[in-house]
Structures are given as structure tokens and as C-alpha cells.
XYZ file of C-alpha atoms in Angstrom:
349
model
C 7.905 -0.044 13.482
C 10.940 -2.025 15.084
C 13.528 -0.066 16.931
C 16.884 0.603 15.891
C 20.046 -0.836 17.383
C 23.531 -0.053 16.835
C 25.847 -2.736 15.019
C 28.096 -3.210 18.280
C 25.385 -2.335 20.696
C 24.997 -5.197 23.383
C 21.460 -7.245 24.058
C 20.572 -5.647 27.008
C 17.402 -6.223 28.749
C 16.147 -2.546 28.875
C 16.851 -2.389 25.064
C 13.808 -4.361 23.962
C 14.296 -4.161 20.597
C 11.735 -5.569 18.139
C 12.857 -8.436 16.141
C 9.946 -9.493 13.466
C 9.963 -13.126 12.250
C 7.950 -13.910 9.017
C 5.933 -17.434 9.154
C 3.462 -18.623 6.770
C 0.076 -18.669 8.062
C -1.274 -22.109 7.122
C 1.491 -24.430 8.203
C 0.127 -25.235 11.678
C -2.702 -27.347 9.743
C -0.376 -29.685 8.834
C 2.758 -30.253 10.905
C 6.608 -30.660 9.760
C 6.417 -34.130 10.980
C 3.931 -36.380 11.300
C 3.242 -35.939 15.048
C 1.468 -33.110 16.479
C 4.075 -30.372 17.012
C 4.406 -26.806 15.614
C 7.739 -25.897 14.369
C 6.953 -22.327 14.080
C 5.671 -22.033 17.805
C 8.927 -24.042 18.946
C 11.373 -21.744 17.326
C 9.664 -18.582 18.358
C 9.269 -19.639 21.832
C 13.053 -20.603 22.078
C 14.043 -17.274 20.902
C 11.914 -15.558 23.189
C 13.120 -17.491 26.077
C 16.638 -16.795 25.253
C 16.630 -13.310 23.966
C 16.300 -10.968 27.026
C 17.385 -7.844 25.232
C 14.722 -8.738 22.376
C 11.276 -8.725 21.916
C 10.530 -11.459 19.277
C 7.332 -10.850 17.582
C 5.977 -13.461 14.853
C 4.130 -12.256 12.116
C 2.009 -14.519 9.688
C 1.911 -14.277 6.130
C 0.920 -15.819 2.617
C 3.765 -16.786 0.579
C 3.161 -14.002 -1.430
C 2.651 -11.836 1.368
C 5.756 -12.875 3.053
C 7.664 -12.309 0.164
C 6.660 -8.811 -0.149
C 7.305 -8.026 3.695
C 10.849 -9.498 3.270
C 11.410 -7.058 0.220
C 9.791 -3.856 2.013
C 11.784 -4.760 5.272
C 8.892 -5.407 7.596
C 10.532 -8.558 8.937
C 14.129 -8.646 10.152
C 14.069 -13.017 9.834
C 11.684 -15.328 8.068
C 11.168 -19.279 8.122
C 10.015 -20.621 4.906
C 10.809 -23.422 2.464
C 14.187 -23.876 0.733
C 12.455 -23.036 -2.240
C 11.387 -19.592 -0.830
C 14.385 -19.014 0.538
C 16.086 -19.521 -2.955
C 13.958 -17.050 -4.379
C 14.541 -14.457 -1.945
C 18.330 -14.677 -2.213
C 18.722 -11.946 -4.921
C 17.451 -9.367 -2.973
C 19.956 -10.256 -0.059
C 18.383 -13.014 2.302
C 21.075 -15.299 3.900
C 20.204 -18.280 5.366
C 21.291 -19.096 8.967
C 19.951 -22.463 9.602
C 17.921 -25.401 7.805
C 15.664 -27.583 10.119
C 16.628 -31.127 10.530
C 15.049 -33.870 12.646
C 16.071 -37.362 14.481
C 15.285 -39.310 11.355
C 16.578 -36.851 8.905
C 19.873 -35.355 10.276
C 21.014 -34.326 6.967
C 19.781 -30.661 6.209
C 20.319 -31.135 2.175
C 17.587 -33.903 2.214
C 14.936 -33.615 4.600
C 11.587 -32.441 2.802
C 9.723 -34.172 -0.101
C 6.609 -34.027 -2.218
C 3.582 -36.457 -2.093
C 1.305 -37.478 -4.552
C -2.130 -38.974 -3.446
C -4.861 -40.380 -5.188
C -8.344 -42.014 -4.132
C -8.047 -45.563 -3.234
C -9.371 -47.986 -5.495
C -8.256 -46.261 -8.789
C -7.089 -49.110 -10.528
C -6.491 -46.532 -13.761
C -3.800 -44.870 -11.639
C -0.772 -46.945 -11.156
C 2.200 -44.663 -11.720
C 3.138 -41.104 -12.982
C 2.422 -41.701 -16.192
C -1.184 -42.704 -15.694
C -1.747 -39.185 -14.278
C -1.078 -37.720 -17.646
C -4.172 -35.658 -18.714
C -5.851 -35.903 -15.308
C -6.968 -33.078 -13.111
C -5.277 -32.131 -9.813
C -5.468 -29.828 -6.722
C -2.890 -28.496 -4.540
C -2.602 -25.729 -1.746
C -1.174 -22.997 -4.084
C 1.272 -23.053 -7.365
C 3.153 -20.702 -5.818
C 3.887 -23.244 -2.479
C 7.472 -24.831 -3.152
C 6.942 -28.167 -0.997
C 3.305 -28.976 -2.213
C 3.265 -27.943 -5.703
C 6.617 -27.350 -7.184
C 8.369 -30.511 -5.737
C 5.857 -32.558 -7.163
C 5.945 -31.125 -10.511
C 9.875 -30.953 -10.273
C 9.315 -34.909 -10.121
C 7.211 -35.100 -13.078
C 9.532 -33.027 -15.053
C 12.488 -35.249 -14.238
C 10.415 -38.265 -15.475
C 10.439 -36.518 -18.816
C 7.017 -35.058 -19.268
C 6.307 -31.462 -19.525
C 5.036 -29.969 -16.314
C 2.937 -27.152 -17.721
C 1.075 -29.364 -19.721
C 1.037 -32.660 -17.661
C -2.261 -32.163 -15.979
C -5.425 -31.046 -17.616
C -6.226 -28.683 -15.089
C -4.598 -27.640 -11.478
C -7.136 -26.040 -8.839
C -5.803 -24.587 -5.669
C -7.330 -24.443 -2.034
C -5.971 -20.866 -0.646
C -3.221 -22.917 1.052
C -5.708 -25.290 2.852
C -4.048 -28.746 2.964
C -6.848 -30.479 4.339
C -9.177 -29.105 1.634
C -6.486 -30.783 -1.082
C -6.911 -34.377 0.753
C -10.988 -33.690 1.045
C -11.136 -32.967 -2.885
C -9.379 -36.503 -3.701
C -11.180 -38.688 -1.469
C -14.410 -37.058 -2.528
C -13.516 -37.640 -6.478
C -13.468 -34.033 -7.119
C -9.559 -34.204 -8.267
C -7.886 -37.255 -9.537
C -4.418 -36.204 -7.913
C -3.462 -34.289 -4.671
C -0.188 -32.602 -4.353
C 1.193 -32.178 -0.814
C 4.156 -32.083 1.204
C 5.190 -35.663 2.452
C 3.699 -36.350 5.950
C 0.846 -33.962 5.317
C -1.657 -36.597 4.324
C -0.799 -38.416 7.501
C -1.255 -35.485 9.602
C -4.303 -34.404 8.446
C -5.647 -38.076 8.901
C -4.785 -37.899 12.206
C -7.002 -34.930 12.579
C -9.369 -36.039 10.456
C -10.217 -39.648 10.804
C -13.044 -39.958 7.951
C -10.130 -39.773 5.553
C -8.486 -43.050 6.772
C -8.323 -45.613 4.110
C -9.501 -43.533 1.573
C -6.302 -42.372 -0.055
C -3.027 -43.829 -1.162
C 0.312 -42.594 -2.871
C 1.443 -42.428 -6.494
C 5.013 -42.889 -7.296
C 5.663 -44.108 -3.522
C 9.391 -44.177 -2.774
C 9.895 -47.060 -0.275
C 13.015 -47.717 1.530
C 15.032 -46.708 4.894
C 14.255 -43.154 4.431
C 10.637 -43.778 4.040
C 10.731 -45.923 7.288
C 12.786 -43.103 9.000
C 10.308 -40.514 8.117
C 7.315 -42.405 8.825
C 5.314 -41.359 6.248
C 5.085 -41.978 2.358
C 6.377 -39.815 -0.486
C 6.712 -39.588 -4.031
C 9.656 -37.160 -4.894
C 13.494 -36.747 -4.422
C 14.422 -35.180 -1.280
C 15.588 -31.469 -0.783
C 16.416 -28.792 2.146
C 13.711 -28.335 4.465
C 12.389 -25.569 6.092
C 14.955 -22.761 6.219
C 15.730 -19.660 8.651
C 16.909 -16.669 6.887
C 17.908 -13.091 7.557
C 17.148 -10.039 5.601
C 19.653 -7.103 4.520
C 18.546 -4.657 7.116
C 18.890 -6.939 9.925
C 21.753 -5.845 12.196
C 24.604 -8.341 12.188
C 24.742 -8.641 16.017
C 21.305 -9.654 15.967
C 21.486 -12.063 13.065
C 24.558 -13.581 15.077
C 22.833 -13.816 18.192
C 19.681 -15.622 16.347
C 21.774 -17.994 14.641
C 23.675 -19.314 17.463
C 20.653 -19.842 19.554
C 19.257 -21.681 16.803
C 22.550 -23.539 15.816
C 22.739 -24.496 19.580
C 19.242 -26.058 19.734
C 19.126 -29.771 21.058
C 16.717 -32.517 20.384
C 15.802 -32.579 23.684
C 14.663 -28.945 23.715
C 12.040 -29.737 21.337
C 8.681 -31.557 21.092
C 9.736 -33.085 17.670
C 13.157 -33.578 18.451
C 14.229 -31.295 15.846
C 17.605 -29.282 15.390
C 19.351 -26.564 13.058
C 21.878 -27.306 10.819
C 23.283 -25.564 7.828
C 22.165 -26.878 4.318
C 24.757 -26.748 1.520
C 22.831 -28.032 -1.521
C 20.444 -25.005 -2.383
C 21.615 -25.254 -6.075
C 19.601 -28.446 -6.539
C 16.552 -26.416 -5.455
C 17.635 -23.769 -8.029
C 17.951 -26.788 -10.605
C 14.348 -27.797 -9.734
C 13.062 -24.108 -10.479
C 15.053 -24.208 -13.828
C 13.084 -27.459 -14.962
C 9.606 -25.959 -13.921
C 10.725 -22.550 -15.502
C 9.599 -20.964 -12.334
C 10.811 -18.829 -9.427
C 14.241 -17.369 -10.457
C 13.706 -18.764 -13.724
C 10.120 -17.486 -14.613
C 11.552 -15.447 -17.094
C 12.194 -18.448 -19.397
C 8.369 -18.447 -20.228
C 8.711 -15.088 -22.067
C 10.862 -14.767 -25.410
C 12.668 -11.320 -25.377
C 15.435 -10.435 -27.476
C 18.065 -10.801 -24.675
C 16.978 -14.387 -23.932
C 16.896 -15.173 -27.807
C 20.602 -13.869 -27.823
C 21.695 -15.611 -24.979
C 20.045 -19.394 -26.340
C 20.680 -18.783 -29.800
C 23.294 -16.483 -30.519
C 25.546 -18.963 -32.351
C 22.734 -19.805 -34.656
C 21.868 -16.180 -35.241
C 25.700 -15.228 -36.002
C 25.589 -18.663 -38.249
C 22.705 -17.514 -39.896
C 23.722 -13.998 -40.339
C 27.185 -14.987 -41.995
C 25.513 -17.451 -44.251
C 23.431 -14.572 -45.546
C 26.078 -12.050 -45.827
C 28.215 -14.596 -47.490
C 25.372 -15.182 -50.096
C 24.807 -11.749 -50.579
C 28.397 -11.341 -51.244
C 28.615 -14.421 -53.649
C 25.340 -12.952 -55.669
C 27.124 -9.641 -56.072
C 30.271 -11.082 -57.302
C 28.257 -13.265 -59.758
C 25.924 -10.623 -60.767
C 29.266 -8.532 -61.459
C 30.597 -11.283 -63.492
C 27.639 -11.565 -65.535
C 27.830 -7.871 -66.375
C 31.210 -8.111 -67.213
C 30.600 -11.003 -69.655
C 27.939 -9.183 -71.345
C 29.792 -6.276 -71.929
C 32.409 -8.224 -73.497
C 30.230 -10.143 -75.771
C 28.549 -6.725 -76.761
C 31.969 -5.255 -77.673
C 32.690 -8.448 -79.532
C 29.554 -8.101 -81.354
C 30.014 -4.136 -81.994
C 33.697 -4.985 -83.512
C 32.241 -7.792 -85.731
C 29.589 -5.392 -87.245
C 32.197 -2.846 -87.842
C 34.706 -5.412 -89.704
C 31.439 -6.236 -91.880
């Protein structure tokens, strides 16, 4: 368990307060940029070397386990995708910085997805040609490898939940995604931009055996140094959780925001993203994350979405019922009048 610290206590070296940072345990396999540098190690080392009053402890998790650890208060900070952060906002997570690079200084647009297929597939030319085929990804829960690509498919007008005939997962092993594609065990691989190039650098046997679908050329692709298939979104985000003391949150935030490009192997810095609503919109289009409830019909959701229709139908039914009652009463009154007239006529006769 971590030690406690008073909100206004100074960060003294003798305090040695434990601060746990949640990290994803599969990211070292394919770096944030195409070059061989580990952003997680760099962030942790920077905090350790500049926090004499804290004992910075990295904790590694899967995406699902990191979410649970943050909810249970088992970490003070976490470094995850912008999608992961948006999913954690309802439980009180607050961003203190988003990773940027020299090529992509805009924290709102510095990460994208990429769809790869085996080279020499004349039947695959664009997104539409992938409909009904099979896909492989690291995990359906992964925002950058799976959801970014499925969001692009949704934006193109397709139903993401019906687009591929089957989607297999590799238990968060990006190299196995690329391997499955080049070996023909899946038609398309869904990864984060720069992952295929980084993996191929480590596994030269993949060179020349894959290509990108829905390739987005231009200055951004040239700046990134690798190919991508989707719109760009905020990248890796560092966030604090509710139980983290403000004095520690301020200390970590200031250290990260003062990080200079020359202080990191990859030349990255930390900035503040302001367009997390775009991430929210992507989740809505996929009915995932904060909008997973849209996959389930409930009375509350029916009322929220169709309340005007329900009210109109009820009013029409009520109006129809009242109209029928009026017609019925008029018919009964007319019948009585006719009967009375008939009786009077018989009496006269």
C-alpha cells in the first residue's frame, strides 16, 4: 500500500511517499514512434530522477486490469490512450498532459489507426472491399489499435458491428497481428499507426509483405514517417485519479509539462489536449466505451430516444378512444330516439 501524505506537506526526501503509475504491459513491443524508444520508461525515469521526495513505482496491467486498478485506487496516475482516459473520466480521472512529438506538436492530433493487408491482394483496394472479410487486432478493448480503425469504418457509412465477418484478437500482441496478415490467416490487421513499421524493424521477415488500406498521404504522413488509415486524435494521456493528493498531482504535472524534447530519446514533450469530445463522438459512433449502453434496449433509453413518438401515439390512441366513445353514445341516443318514435307510432295506430 502507498504511504499517505498531507495535502500541503512538502515533498521531502525523507518522506519517500510511494506513487504508483499504471502502465500498459504490451506497449514495449511497438513504440509510440517508429524509432526504438520506450515512452513509458522515459516518463517513469524522468519522474524518478526529479522527485527526491517520492518513490515512483511503475505497475503494468492489461487495459481491463488498469481500468480496475484505477477504480480501486491501486494507482495514483496512469498513462493510457486518450480513449482509455475518456472512459475513466466518469470515475473522476483528470488529465494532466498528453504526449506530443516534434513531428506532431498538436496534442489533439497525434495518433491514428492503420489497417494493413497482405501485399499482392488485388481484391482489396479500399475500405469497401474489406466488407465481409476477416480481421485481427490486439484486443477489441484497445482504443488505438481497434476502435480508431472501426471508427473510420463507421465514418465511411458502414455498420462497424457487421462490417467484418469475424474479428480475432492476439491477447495484446501486436506482432501476432502482423504475422497473421502476412501469413494469410486474416484478411486485415488493425493496429496503431507506426506499429507495422516498428514491428518490421524488429522482424525483417515481414518487410515488403504488407501494405496499408485507406492510406492517407500528405504532409502529416511525411512528418509521422509511417502510414496511417484514420483521422488523428489525442494521443497518450497521463491522468491522476481522485485519491491522489493535490500536492503530488501538481508536482507530477509540472515535471511533465516542463519536459523538453532534448530530454527524451524520441524528442517528445507533454502538452494539454482540448478535444477529447472527438474521442467521445467516436465512442458514440461505435456504441462502445461510455456509450456501450446503446447496445441494450431499456425503458429509459426507449423513452429518451422515442419519447416524442410515444407521446404522439398515446395521444392518438386516447383521441381515438374518446372519438369512439362519442360515436357510440351518439349511436345509442339515436337508437333510443328511433325506438321511442316507433313506440309512439304503434300507440297512435
